[in-house]
């Protein structure tokens, strides 16, 4: 049972955690406000939220509603001062299981937690979120990489700055853009997207900024651009890497000044739009090559979130397969273990989109029986017999022979680099404890600025 305690009095929350840990509930985290609670729950699935009713910023009631909306399976217990008992009582209708009136004995909380656990066990949902895949506004994934992505999207949603979404094709950039909008304060406003590669170059400017009547020969009436249509909402600039150089200064000017002029017009039009851009290209390389303006790149990359490729998080293959089976009208278990393991070892150049297509095809091919290897494309089942290496660095044994050492050093360096130097995260990626990572680094004579934890 994973428990999250939210209370703006950190000492009180820590006492509660100690009381729970003493009773064997080891997985308890503590946060001091609702935003951190959402961020923590995005990064790690949580079964039970214990929250204070009054906190600065978002109240416990609003936090409860938001948590229920995102993770319908979550259980919630409220804590409240005597003066707010009425509010707490009415919150039971909003989905809270129970409430505790402060001050209460630790034992009261422990007993309620026991009841929650017993109920979840009986319903077979003790680790519901882990097994079914945490859904984050439509994005599925339980891997540490995806959890970090969820937390980063959660942070970005809270700000109003432009966001750049990077990632290979099919990794979920569009879903992430929609999630950002849904989680932001603008969620009631429009979400407007424009695909820079799909619209012919000479039409893109008018699609984006609109035009006045008579601006060009075919402009027989005034037309609003998508930027204007996105007022009070979010504009999603998909495949920003394909935006023609000639148009980039106009976009940059809008990002700096927040107003623009329609083609053929003279008036500056001010709109309140948050821009989210995505690309599967290496934008900094595009800048090097002179195909993308450096100043626009810097303007966009302030808040960057990268969607990790599926082959780097093979642990998500299973939860995604279950998800696509379910959305395809099948039981989530309707796949043979050897078919699933073939999918886990495939390299997924087309990422989640390719996986989704494969599952949808297999559902048809298999008619009503479970999905077997025979229902999968050859390329997904063939490679396995050729190189029978387990996927991902986490399952790679770490022997001490010399050439393996070079390999291991490289693995560690890669993990450290993608964790931005954070050793706890790097260790997590490598499937080892932090302590073990330190000892391996010492053995391999790799530099480490802090020695132990
Ligand atoms: N984490 C995920 N959970 C569930 N579905 C996903 C996830 N990631 C991607 N998908 C699905 O995969 C498909 C591709 O996702 P999406 O269009 O967001 O990718 P993209 O990164 O924008 O790709 P491209 O660069 O090719 O445009 C969609 O059908 C989407 O629903
Ligand atoms: Mg896309």
Tab-separated table of C-alpha atoms and ligand atoms in Angstrom:
chain	number	residue	atom	x	y	z
A	1	UNK	CA	0.000	0.000	0.000
A	2	UNK	CA	1.539	3.301	-1.020
A	3	UNK	CA	0.463	6.187	1.176
A	4	UNK	CA	0.857	9.900	0.567
A	5	UNK	CA	0.402	12.360	3.424
A	6	UNK	CA	-0.258	16.019	2.600
A	7	UNK	CA	-0.151	18.518	5.454
A	8	UNK	CA	1.270	22.003	5.611
A	9	UNK	CA	2.687	21.256	9.040
A	10	UNK	CA	5.662	19.083	8.150
A	11	UNK	CA	6.439	18.015	11.714
A	12	UNK	CA	2.933	16.720	12.248
A	13	UNK	CA	3.035	14.849	8.926
A	14	UNK	CA	6.353	13.264	9.835
A	15	UNK	CA	4.979	12.013	13.131
A	16	UNK	CA	2.139	10.358	11.232
A	17	UNK	CA	4.565	8.785	8.844
A	18	UNK	CA	6.637	7.393	11.706
A	19	UNK	CA	3.529	5.930	13.281
A	20	UNK	CA	2.605	4.203	10.009
A	21	UNK	CA	6.132	3.008	9.318
A	22	UNK	CA	6.258	1.542	12.829
A	23	UNK	CA	3.201	-0.538	11.923
A	24	UNK	CA	4.836	-1.894	8.813
A	25	UNK	CA	3.592	0.553	6.193
A	26	UNK	CA	6.981	1.233	4.671
A	27	UNK	CA	5.943	3.173	1.611
A	28	UNK	CA	4.790	6.512	2.970
A	29	UNK	CA	5.741	9.897	1.555
A	30	UNK	CA	5.062	13.297	2.962
A	31	UNK	CA	4.388	16.569	1.133
A	32	UNK	CA	3.395	19.973	2.450
A	33	UNK	CA	0.983	21.222	-0.209
A	34	UNK	CA	-1.442	20.074	-2.874
A	35	UNK	CA	0.826	20.817	-5.828
A	36	UNK	CA	3.586	18.652	-4.431
A	37	UNK	CA	1.017	15.961	-3.730
A	38	UNK	CA	-0.013	15.917	-7.393
A	39	UNK	CA	3.588	15.897	-8.509
A	40	UNK	CA	4.494	13.061	-6.151
A	41	UNK	CA	1.460	11.007	-7.165
A	42	UNK	CA	2.308	11.565	-10.829
A	43	UNK	CA	5.764	10.182	-10.282
A	44	UNK	CA	4.735	7.240	-8.071
A	45	UNK	CA	1.300	5.672	-8.081
A	46	UNK	CA	-0.340	6.112	-4.733
A	47	UNK	CA	-3.141	4.037	-3.234
A	48	UNK	CA	-4.154	6.190	-0.302
A	49	UNK	CA	-4.025	9.947	0.176
A	50	UNK	CA	-4.241	11.315	3.703
A	51	UNK	CA	-4.700	15.047	3.386
A	52	UNK	CA	-5.260	18.056	5.545
A	53	UNK	CA	-8.359	20.036	4.681
A	54	UNK	CA	-6.801	23.487	4.962
A	55	UNK	CA	-3.573	24.071	3.141
A	56	UNK	CA	-2.259	27.193	1.454
A	57	UNK	CA	-2.831	27.242	-2.298
A	58	UNK	CA	-5.113	24.399	-3.268
A	59	UNK	CA	-7.345	23.116	-0.448
A	60	UNK	CA	-7.649	19.499	0.573
A	61	UNK	CA	-11.125	19.360	-0.971
A	62	UNK	CA	-9.869	20.533	-4.356
A	63	UNK	CA	-6.889	18.229	-4.089
A	64	UNK	CA	-9.244	15.351	-3.360
A	65	UNK	CA	-11.365	16.145	-6.423
A	66	UNK	CA	-8.313	16.410	-8.668
A	67	UNK	CA	-6.825	13.161	-7.358
A	68	UNK	CA	-10.107	11.315	-7.884
A	69	UNK	CA	-10.405	12.681	-11.375
A	70	UNK	CA	-6.943	11.522	-12.346
A	71	UNK	CA	-6.734	8.300	-10.412
A	72	UNK	CA	-10.282	7.065	-9.835
A	73	UNK	CA	-9.033	4.066	-7.839
A	74	UNK	CA	-7.392	6.134	-5.105
A	75	UNK	CA	-8.661	6.121	-1.504
A	76	UNK	CA	-8.733	9.338	0.496
A	77	UNK	CA	-8.857	10.171	4.182
A	78	UNK	CA	-9.231	13.788	5.258
A	79	UNK	CA	-7.826	15.398	8.353
A	80	UNK	CA	-9.496	18.449	9.718
A	81	UNK	CA	-9.662	20.848	12.615
A	82	UNK	CA	-12.811	20.719	14.736
A	83	UNK	CA	-14.133	23.938	13.205
A	84	UNK	CA	-14.307	22.338	9.763
A	85	UNK	CA	-16.076	19.129	10.629
A	86	UNK	CA	-19.089	20.196	8.579
A	87	UNK	CA	-16.975	20.573	5.453
A	88	UNK	CA	-15.327	17.250	6.153
A	89	UNK	CA	-18.695	15.546	6.497
A	90	UNK	CA	-19.899	16.873	3.199
A	91	UNK	CA	-16.622	15.762	1.613
A	92	UNK	CA	-17.683	12.173	2.168
A	93	UNK	CA	-20.057	12.668	-0.737
A	94	UNK	CA	-17.132	13.902	-2.823
A	95	UNK	CA	-15.399	10.574	-2.462
A	96	UNK	CA	-13.508	10.719	0.829
A	97	UNK	CA	-13.630	7.454	2.751
A	98	UNK	CA	-13.505	9.000	6.152
A	99	UNK	CA	-12.173	11.926	8.105
A	100	UNK	CA	-10.167	12.406	11.260
A	101	UNK	CA	-10.672	15.380	13.544
A	102	UNK	CA	-7.439	16.923	14.800
A	103	UNK	CA	-5.993	16.270	17.288
A	104	UNK	CA	-6.326	12.497	16.942
A	105	UNK	CA	-4.348	9.536	18.198
A	106	UNK	CA	-1.948	7.980	15.725
A	107	UNK	CA	-3.743	4.732	16.405
A	108	UNK	CA	-6.917	6.130	14.843
A	109	UNK	CA	-5.108	6.759	11.586
A	110	UNK	CA	-3.415	3.364	11.692
A	111	UNK	CA	-6.751	1.669	12.183
A	112	UNK	CA	-8.298	3.492	9.237
A	113	UNK	CA	-5.322	2.619	7.065
A	114	UNK	CA	-5.757	-1.035	8.055
A	115	UNK	CA	-9.357	-0.892	6.928
A	116	UNK	CA	-8.371	0.651	3.612
A	117	UNK	CA	-5.803	-2.060	3.067
A	118	UNK	CA	-8.222	-4.850	3.970
A	119	UNK	CA	-10.829	-3.449	1.633
A	120	UNK	CA	-8.371	-3.075	-1.239
A	121	UNK	CA	-7.075	-6.615	-0.686
A	122	UNK	CA	-10.570	-8.007	-0.753
A	123	UNK	CA	-11.258	-6.149	-3.974
A	124	UNK	CA	-7.950	-7.359	-5.447
A	125	UNK	CA	-6.699	-3.846	-6.050
A	126	UNK	CA	-3.893	-3.643	-3.566
A	127	UNK	CA	-1.432	-2.645	-6.221
A	128	UNK	CA	-4.035	-1.629	-8.748
A	129	UNK	CA	-2.165	1.272	-10.211
A	130	UNK	CA	1.060	-0.684	-10.653
A	131	UNK	CA	-0.601	-3.538	-12.485
A	132	UNK	CA	-2.899	-1.569	-14.719
A	133	UNK	CA	-0.445	1.135	-15.597
A	134	UNK	CA	-0.702	4.590	-14.181
A	135	UNK	CA	-2.692	6.739	-16.487
A	136	UNK	CA	-1.576	10.326	-16.567
A	137	UNK	CA	-4.187	12.134	-18.623
A	138	UNK	CA	-4.136	9.363	-21.201
A	139	UNK	CA	-0.425	8.637	-21.004
A	140	UNK	CA	0.195	5.137	-19.688
A	141	UNK	CA	3.390	4.009	-18.032
A	142	UNK	CA	4.900	2.793	-14.774
A	143	UNK	CA	8.605	2.934	-15.633
A	144	UNK	CA	10.832	5.344	-13.707
A	145	UNK	CA	11.407	7.174	-16.994
A	146	UNK	CA	7.701	7.801	-17.541
A	147	UNK	CA	7.171	8.766	-13.923
A	148	UNK	CA	9.824	11.404	-14.286
A	149	UNK	CA	8.101	12.571	-17.454
A	150	UNK	CA	4.765	12.801	-15.622
A	151	UNK	CA	6.320	14.847	-12.833
A	152	UNK	CA	7.964	17.135	-15.351
A	153	UNK	CA	4.672	17.650	-17.224
A	154	UNK	CA	2.963	18.329	-13.934
A	155	UNK	CA	5.502	21.074	-13.157
A	156	UNK	CA	5.267	22.533	-16.648
A	157	UNK	CA	1.461	22.604	-16.490
A	158	UNK	CA	1.649	24.845	-13.465
A	159	UNK	CA	3.697	27.449	-15.288
A	160	UNK	CA	2.485	29.518	-18.207
A	161	UNK	CA	5.761	29.525	-20.121
A	162	UNK	CA	6.234	27.929	-23.539
A	163	UNK	CA	7.010	24.222	-23.480
A	164	UNK	CA	9.100	22.190	-25.880
A	165	UNK	CA	8.281	18.481	-26.146
A	166	UNK	CA	11.017	16.284	-27.564
A	167	UNK	CA	10.987	12.610	-28.414
A	168	UNK	CA	11.089	10.140	-31.251
A	169	UNK	CA	8.075	9.549	-33.422
A	170	UNK	CA	5.266	7.730	-31.624
A	171	UNK	CA	6.478	8.409	-28.079
A	172	UNK	CA	3.361	10.366	-27.108
A	173	UNK	CA	4.244	14.018	-27.700
A	174	UNK	CA	0.763	14.910	-28.830
A	175	UNK	CA	-0.805	13.138	-25.856
A	176	UNK	CA	1.621	15.013	-23.610
A	177	UNK	CA	0.620	18.343	-25.178
A	178	UNK	CA	-3.030	17.572	-24.504
A	179	UNK	CA	-2.200	16.513	-20.959
A	180	UNK	CA	-0.383	19.817	-20.384
A	181	UNK	CA	-3.447	21.706	-21.508
A	182	UNK	CA	-5.838	19.597	-19.436
A	183	UNK	CA	-3.731	20.061	-16.316
A	184	UNK	CA	-3.148	23.758	-16.750
A	185	UNK	CA	-5.199	26.684	-15.523
A	186	UNK	CA	-6.266	27.105	-19.168
A	187	UNK	CA	-8.058	23.757	-19.349
A	188	UNK	CA	-11.436	25.416	-19.906
A	189	UNK	CA	-10.043	27.330	-22.889
A	190	UNK	CA	-9.466	25.921	-26.387
A	191	UNK	CA	-6.723	23.491	-27.394
A	192	UNK	CA	-5.787	24.312	-30.969
A	193	UNK	CA	-3.171	22.403	-32.909
A	194	UNK	CA	-1.321	23.127	-36.085
A	195	UNK	CA	0.901	20.654	-37.859
A	196	UNK	CA	3.775	22.598	-39.364
A	197	UNK	CA	4.812	19.783	-41.713
A	198	UNK	CA	1.349	18.949	-43.028
A	199	UNK	CA	0.449	22.443	-44.216
A	200	UNK	CA	2.093	23.737	-47.425
A	201	UNK	CA	4.675	26.397	-46.714
A	202	UNK	CA	2.813	29.218	-48.448
A	203	UNK	CA	-0.360	28.526	-46.452
A	204	UNK	CA	1.215	28.094	-43.049
A	205	UNK	CA	1.572	31.779	-42.289
A	206	UNK	CA	-2.065	32.489	-42.991
A	207	UNK	CA	-3.199	29.380	-41.077
A	208	UNK	CA	-1.206	30.514	-38.089
A	209	UNK	CA	-1.686	34.279	-38.102
A	210	UNK	CA	-4.803	34.731	-40.257
A	211	UNK	CA	-5.293	37.298	-42.993
A	212	UNK	CA	-7.346	40.362	-43.868
A	213	UNK	CA	-9.695	40.533	-46.798
A	214	UNK	CA	-7.702	41.183	-49.964
A	215	UNK	CA	-4.353	40.333	-48.393
A	216	UNK	CA	-3.678	38.125	-51.404
A	217	UNK	CA	-5.651	37.125	-54.486
A	218	UNK	CA	-7.621	34.282	-52.920
A	219	UNK	CA	-8.298	36.147	-49.666
A	220	UNK	CA	-11.909	37.123	-50.324
A	221	UNK	CA	-12.733	37.538	-46.652
A	222	UNK	CA	-10.999	38.068	-43.344
A	223	UNK	CA	-9.839	34.880	-41.682
A	224	UNK	CA	-8.684	34.306	-38.131
A	225	UNK	CA	-5.539	32.248	-37.688
A	226	UNK	CA	-5.140	29.394	-35.238
A	227	UNK	CA	-3.159	31.616	-32.909
A	228	UNK	CA	-6.193	33.846	-32.551
A	229	UNK	CA	-8.528	30.869	-32.196
A	230	UNK	CA	-6.388	29.621	-29.318
A	231	UNK	CA	-7.010	32.786	-27.268
A	232	UNK	CA	-7.305	31.918	-23.545
A	233	UNK	CA	-6.079	28.421	-24.325
A	234	UNK	CA	-3.150	26.460	-25.686
A	235	UNK	CA	-1.644	26.422	-29.177
A	236	UNK	CA	0.123	23.186	-30.049
A	237	UNK	CA	2.767	23.692	-32.738
A	238	UNK	CA	3.403	20.152	-33.881
A	239	UNK	CA	6.631	19.368	-35.770
A	240	UNK	CA	8.030	22.804	-35.042
A	241	UNK	CA	11.314	21.638	-36.610
A	242	UNK	CA	9.563	21.800	-39.996
A	243	UNK	CA	8.561	25.427	-39.651
A	244	UNK	CA	10.057	27.379	-42.582
A	245	UNK	CA	12.889	29.730	-41.618
A	246	UNK	CA	10.994	32.585	-43.223
A	247	UNK	CA	8.151	32.236	-40.705
A	248	UNK	CA	10.224	31.790	-37.589
A	249	UNK	CA	10.894	35.491	-36.870
A	250	UNK	CA	7.176	36.216	-36.803
A	251	UNK	CA	6.583	33.447	-34.287
A	252	UNK	CA	9.505	34.643	-32.184
A	253	UNK	CA	8.118	38.158	-32.196
A	254	UNK	CA	4.787	36.864	-30.993
A	255	UNK	CA	6.433	34.898	-28.175
A	256	UNK	CA	8.255	38.021	-27.050
A	257	UNK	CA	5.533	40.602	-27.474
A	258	UNK	CA	2.354	38.549	-27.210
A	259	UNK	CA	0.748	40.262	-30.149
A	260	UNK	CA	0.884	39.862	-33.929
A	261	UNK	CA	-0.508	41.289	-37.151
A	262	UNK	CA	-2.709	39.345	-39.599
A	263	UNK	CA	-1.354	39.067	-43.144
A	264	UNK	CA	-2.302	42.212	-44.986
A	265	UNK	CA	-3.316	43.907	-41.746
A	266	UNK	CA	-1.898	46.781	-39.753
A	267	UNK	CA	-3.397	46.366	-36.285
A	268	UNK	CA	-1.545	44.492	-33.585
A	269	UNK	CA	-3.782	41.795	-32.144
A	270	UNK	CA	-3.064	40.725	-28.586
A	271	UNK	CA	-3.925	37.187	-27.551
A	272	UNK	CA	-3.433	35.233	-24.374
A	273	UNK	CA	-2.044	31.952	-25.646
A	274	UNK	CA	0.291	29.410	-24.188
A	275	UNK	CA	2.493	27.762	-26.798
A	276	UNK	CA	3.467	24.105	-26.644
A	277	UNK	CA	5.786	22.962	-29.427
A	278	UNK	CA	6.894	19.456	-30.331
A	279	UNK	CA	9.434	17.881	-32.608
A	280	UNK	CA	11.070	14.521	-33.208
A	281	UNK	CA	14.114	16.235	-34.666
A	282	UNK	CA	17.247	17.178	-32.813
A	283	UNK	CA	16.537	20.904	-32.729
A	284	UNK	CA	19.989	21.927	-31.591
A	285	UNK	CA	21.410	20.081	-34.609
A	286	UNK	CA	18.902	21.933	-36.784
A	287	UNK	CA	20.227	25.161	-35.296
A	288	UNK	CA	23.818	24.088	-36.068
A	289	UNK	CA	22.803	23.320	-39.637
A	290	UNK	CA	21.184	26.725	-40.004
A	291	UNK	CA	17.699	25.323	-40.486
A	292	UNK	CA	16.281	26.635	-37.238
A	293	UNK	CA	16.778	30.040	-35.645
A	294	UNK	CA	18.884	29.956	-32.556
A	295	UNK	CA	16.940	32.747	-30.829
A	296	UNK	CA	13.639	30.925	-31.359
A	297	UNK	CA	15.182	27.709	-30.104
A	298	UNK	CA	16.346	29.387	-26.883
A	299	UNK	CA	12.953	30.962	-26.432
A	300	UNK	CA	11.232	27.587	-26.704
A	301	UNK	CA	13.584	25.310	-24.830
A	302	UNK	CA	13.181	26.968	-21.416
A	303	UNK	CA	10.794	24.226	-20.337
A	304	UNK	CA	11.687	21.028	-22.149
A	305	UNK	CA	10.202	17.609	-21.538
A	306	UNK	CA	11.540	14.573	-23.344
A	307	UNK	CA	9.334	11.569	-23.974
A	308	UNK	CA	11.575	8.502	-23.610
A	309	UNK	CA	11.695	5.915	-26.420
A	310	UNK	CA	9.870	2.667	-25.671
A	311	UNK	CA	12.998	0.502	-26.022
A	312	UNK	CA	14.496	2.293	-23.026
A	313	UNK	CA	11.534	1.403	-20.844
A	314	UNK	CA	10.641	-2.149	-21.792
A	315	UNK	CA	8.865	-2.463	-18.448
A	316	UNK	CA	6.077	-0.355	-19.936
A	317	UNK	CA	5.447	-2.758	-22.818
A	318	UNK	CA	3.326	-5.047	-20.640
A	319	UNK	CA	1.121	-2.295	-19.197
A	320	UNK	CA	0.673	-0.753	-22.638
A	321	UNK	CA	-0.276	-4.096	-24.171
A	322	UNK	CA	-2.850	-4.625	-21.413
A	323	UNK	CA	-4.167	-1.129	-22.017
A	324	UNK	CA	-4.510	-1.587	-25.783
A	325	UNK	CA	-6.100	-5.002	-25.324
A	326	UNK	CA	-8.672	-3.441	-23.036
A	327	UNK	CA	-9.410	-0.524	-25.357
A	328	UNK	CA	-9.653	-3.064	-28.190
A	329	UNK	CA	-12.430	-4.881	-26.329
A	330	UNK	CA	-10.295	-7.823	-25.172
A	331	UNK	CA	-9.370	-9.073	-21.752
A	332	UNK	CA	-6.068	-7.496	-20.688
A	333	UNK	CA	-4.691	-11.006	-20.130
A	334	UNK	CA	-5.470	-12.248	-23.651
A	335	UNK	CA	-1.829	-12.637	-24.661
A	336	UNK	CA	0.477	-15.648	-24.361
A	337	UNK	CA	3.594	-15.124	-22.223
A	338	UNK	CA	5.987	-15.902	-25.094
A	339	UNK	CA	4.236	-13.372	-27.341
A	340	UNK	CA	4.534	-10.752	-24.638
A	341	UNK	CA	8.193	-11.481	-24.093
A	342	UNK	CA	8.836	-11.149	-27.832
A	343	UNK	CA	7.234	-7.702	-27.676
A	344	UNK	CA	9.359	-6.787	-24.676
A	345	UNK	CA	12.515	-7.579	-26.601
A	346	UNK	CA	11.672	-5.788	-29.814
A	347	UNK	CA	13.365	-2.431	-30.447
A	348	UNK	CA	10.253	-0.389	-31.311
A	349	UNK	CA	11.549	2.154	-33.822
A	350	UNK	CA	7.962	3.444	-34.080
A	351	UNK	CA	7.548	3.445	-30.298
A	352	UNK	CA	4.067	3.320	-28.728
A	353	UNK	CA	2.296	3.983	-32.027
A	354	UNK	CA	3.920	0.869	-33.496
A	355	UNK	CA	2.996	-1.154	-30.405
A	356	UNK	CA	-0.570	0.026	-30.569
A	357	UNK	CA	-0.845	-0.942	-34.242
A	358	UNK	CA	0.703	-4.340	-33.534
A	359	UNK	CA	-1.791	-5.077	-30.746
A	360	UNK	CA	-4.744	-3.881	-32.814
A	361	UNK	CA	-3.671	-6.067	-35.744
A	362	UNK	CA	-3.092	-9.048	-33.461
A	363	UNK	CA	-6.571	-8.651	-31.987
A	364	UNK	CA	-8.011	-9.096	-35.475
A	365	UNK	CA	-5.613	-11.873	-36.505
A	366	UNK	CA	-6.248	-13.905	-33.377
A	367	UNK	CA	-10.015	-13.737	-33.851
A	368	UNK	CA	-11.296	-14.765	-30.434
A	369	UNK	CA	-8.397	-16.706	-28.959
A	370	UNK	CA	-5.480	-15.325	-26.983
A	371	UNK	CA	-2.739	-13.558	-28.914
A	372	UNK	CA	0.227	-15.786	-29.689
A	373	UNK	CA	3.542	-15.217	-31.437
A	374	UNK	CA	1.978	-16.236	-34.733
A	375	UNK	CA	-0.273	-13.183	-34.641
A	376	UNK	CA	2.647	-10.791	-34.453
A	377	UNK	CA	4.652	-9.443	-37.394
A	378	UNK	CA	7.768	-11.525	-38.150
A	379	UNK	CA	10.156	-8.724	-37.330
A	380	UNK	CA	8.885	-8.759	-33.757
A	381	UNK	CA	9.352	-12.465	-33.201
A	382	UNK	CA	12.419	-13.248	-35.342
A	383	UNK	CA	15.089	-11.153	-33.687
A	384	UNK	CA	14.650	-12.974	-30.436
A	385	UNK	CA	16.302	-16.244	-31.443
A	386	UNK	CA	19.226	-14.420	-33.074
A	387	UNK	CA	20.419	-12.412	-30.134
A	388	UNK	CA	19.018	-13.633	-26.908
A	389	UNK	CA	20.130	-10.685	-24.816
A	390	UNK	CA	17.740	-9.461	-22.211
A	391	UNK	CA	16.591	-5.966	-23.019
A	392	UNK	CA	17.742	-2.914	-21.135
A	393	UNK	CA	20.749	-2.313	-18.952
A	394	UNK	CA	18.844	-3.192	-15.773
A	395	UNK	CA	19.077	-6.920	-16.404
A	396	UNK	CA	22.672	-6.914	-17.618
A	397	UNK	CA	24.869	-8.792	-15.166
A	398	UNK	CA	27.931	-6.884	-14.107
A	399	UNK	CA	30.918	-9.230	-14.226
A	400	UNK	CA	34.414	-8.107	-13.394
A	401	UNK	CA	36.344	-9.155	-16.488
A	402	UNK	CA	38.201	-6.381	-18.248
A	403	UNK	CA	36.225	-5.795	-21.427
A	404	UNK	CA	33.035	-6.007	-19.445
A	405	UNK	CA	34.392	-3.291	-17.255
A	406	UNK	CA	34.652	-0.920	-20.188
A	407	UNK	CA	31.064	-1.798	-20.985
A	408	UNK	CA	29.884	-1.274	-17.471
A	409	UNK	CA	31.679	2.021	-17.211
A	410	UNK	CA	29.920	3.099	-20.374
A	411	UNK	CA	26.527	1.970	-19.050
A	412	UNK	CA	27.080	3.898	-15.845
A	413	UNK	CA	28.264	6.982	-17.699
A	414	UNK	CA	25.211	6.859	-19.932
A	415	UNK	CA	22.863	6.465	-16.994
A	416	UNK	CA	24.549	9.326	-15.151
A	417	UNK	CA	24.354	11.527	-18.221
A	418	UNK	CA	20.664	10.885	-18.786
A	419	UNK	CA	20.006	11.362	-15.071
A	420	UNK	CA	21.750	14.738	-15.249
A	421	UNK	CA	24.386	13.534	-12.783
A	422	UNK	CA	21.844	12.458	-10.169
A	423	UNK	CA	23.228	9.184	-8.783
A	424	UNK	CA	20.033	8.042	-7.124
A	425	UNK	CA	18.219	8.263	-10.434
A	426	UNK	CA	21.092	6.725	-12.356
A	427	UNK	CA	21.116	3.796	-9.934
A	428	UNK	CA	17.372	3.403	-10.409
A	429	UNK	CA	17.829	3.261	-14.197
A	430	UNK	CA	20.526	0.636	-13.839
A	431	UNK	CA	18.358	-1.420	-11.522
A	432	UNK	CA	20.827	-1.220	-8.645
A	433	UNK	CA	20.918	0.479	-5.289
A	434	UNK	CA	22.695	3.776	-4.879
A	435	UNK	CA	25.185	2.132	-2.556
A	436	UNK	CA	25.987	-0.474	-5.171
A	437	UNK	CA	26.405	2.191	-7.822
A	438	UNK	CA	28.963	3.936	-5.618
A	439	UNK	CA	30.907	0.758	-5.006
A	440	UNK	CA	30.897	-0.108	-8.716
A	441	UNK	CA	32.108	3.383	-9.574
A	442	UNK	CA	34.887	3.072	-7.026
A	443	UNK	CA	35.905	-0.311	-8.385
A	444	UNK	CA	35.922	1.036	-11.917
A	445	UNK	CA	37.888	4.036	-10.721
A	446	UNK	CA	35.269	6.445	-11.915
A	447	UNK	CA	35.271	9.923	-10.432
A	448	UNK	CA	32.637	10.549	-7.797
A	449	UNK	CA	32.345	13.797	-5.885
A	450	UNK	CA	30.509	12.384	-2.879
A	451	UNK	CA	31.533	9.015	-1.595
A	452	UNK	CA	28.708	7.466	0.369
A	453	UNK	CA	25.147	8.192	1.399
B	1	LIG	N1	2.288	6.593	-22.934
B	1	LIG	C1	1.283	6.297	-23.766
B	1	LIG	N2	0.164	5.700	-23.304
B	1	LIG	C2	-0.852	5.399	-24.137
B	1	LIG	N3	-0.847	5.641	-25.449
B	1	LIG	C3	0.232	6.215	-25.972
B	1	LIG	C4	1.341	6.596	-25.153
B	1	LIG	N4	2.275	7.162	-25.947
B	1	LIG	C5	1.763	7.163	-27.182
B	1	LIG	N5	0.542	6.601	-27.223
B	1	LIG	C6	-0.282	6.373	-28.411
B	1	LIG	O1	0.607	6.202	-29.493
B	1	LIG	C7	0.193	6.939	-30.623
B	1	LIG	C8	1.211	8.001	-30.984
B	1	LIG	O2	1.244	9.005	-29.986
B	1	LIG	P1	1.466	10.535	-30.356
B	1	LIG	O3	0.698	10.895	-31.581
B	1	LIG	O4	1.211	11.350	-29.137
B	1	LIG	O5	3.021	10.479	-30.690
B	1	LIG	P2	4.002	11.621	-31.210
B	1	LIG	O6	5.154	11.629	-30.268
B	1	LIG	O7	3.240	12.877	-31.386
B	1	LIG	O8	4.497	11.027	-32.596
B	1	LIG	P3	4.949	11.813	-33.941
B	1	LIG	O9	6.285	12.439	-33.643
B	1	LIG	O10	5.063	10.714	-34.933
B	1	LIG	O11	3.879	12.806	-34.236
B	1	LIG	C9	-1.156	7.515	-30.262
B	1	LIG	O12	-2.133	6.611	-30.705
B	1	LIG	C10	-1.154	7.567	-28.781
B	1	LIG	O13	-2.431	7.456	-28.255
B	2	LIG	MG1	2.715	13.913	-33.117
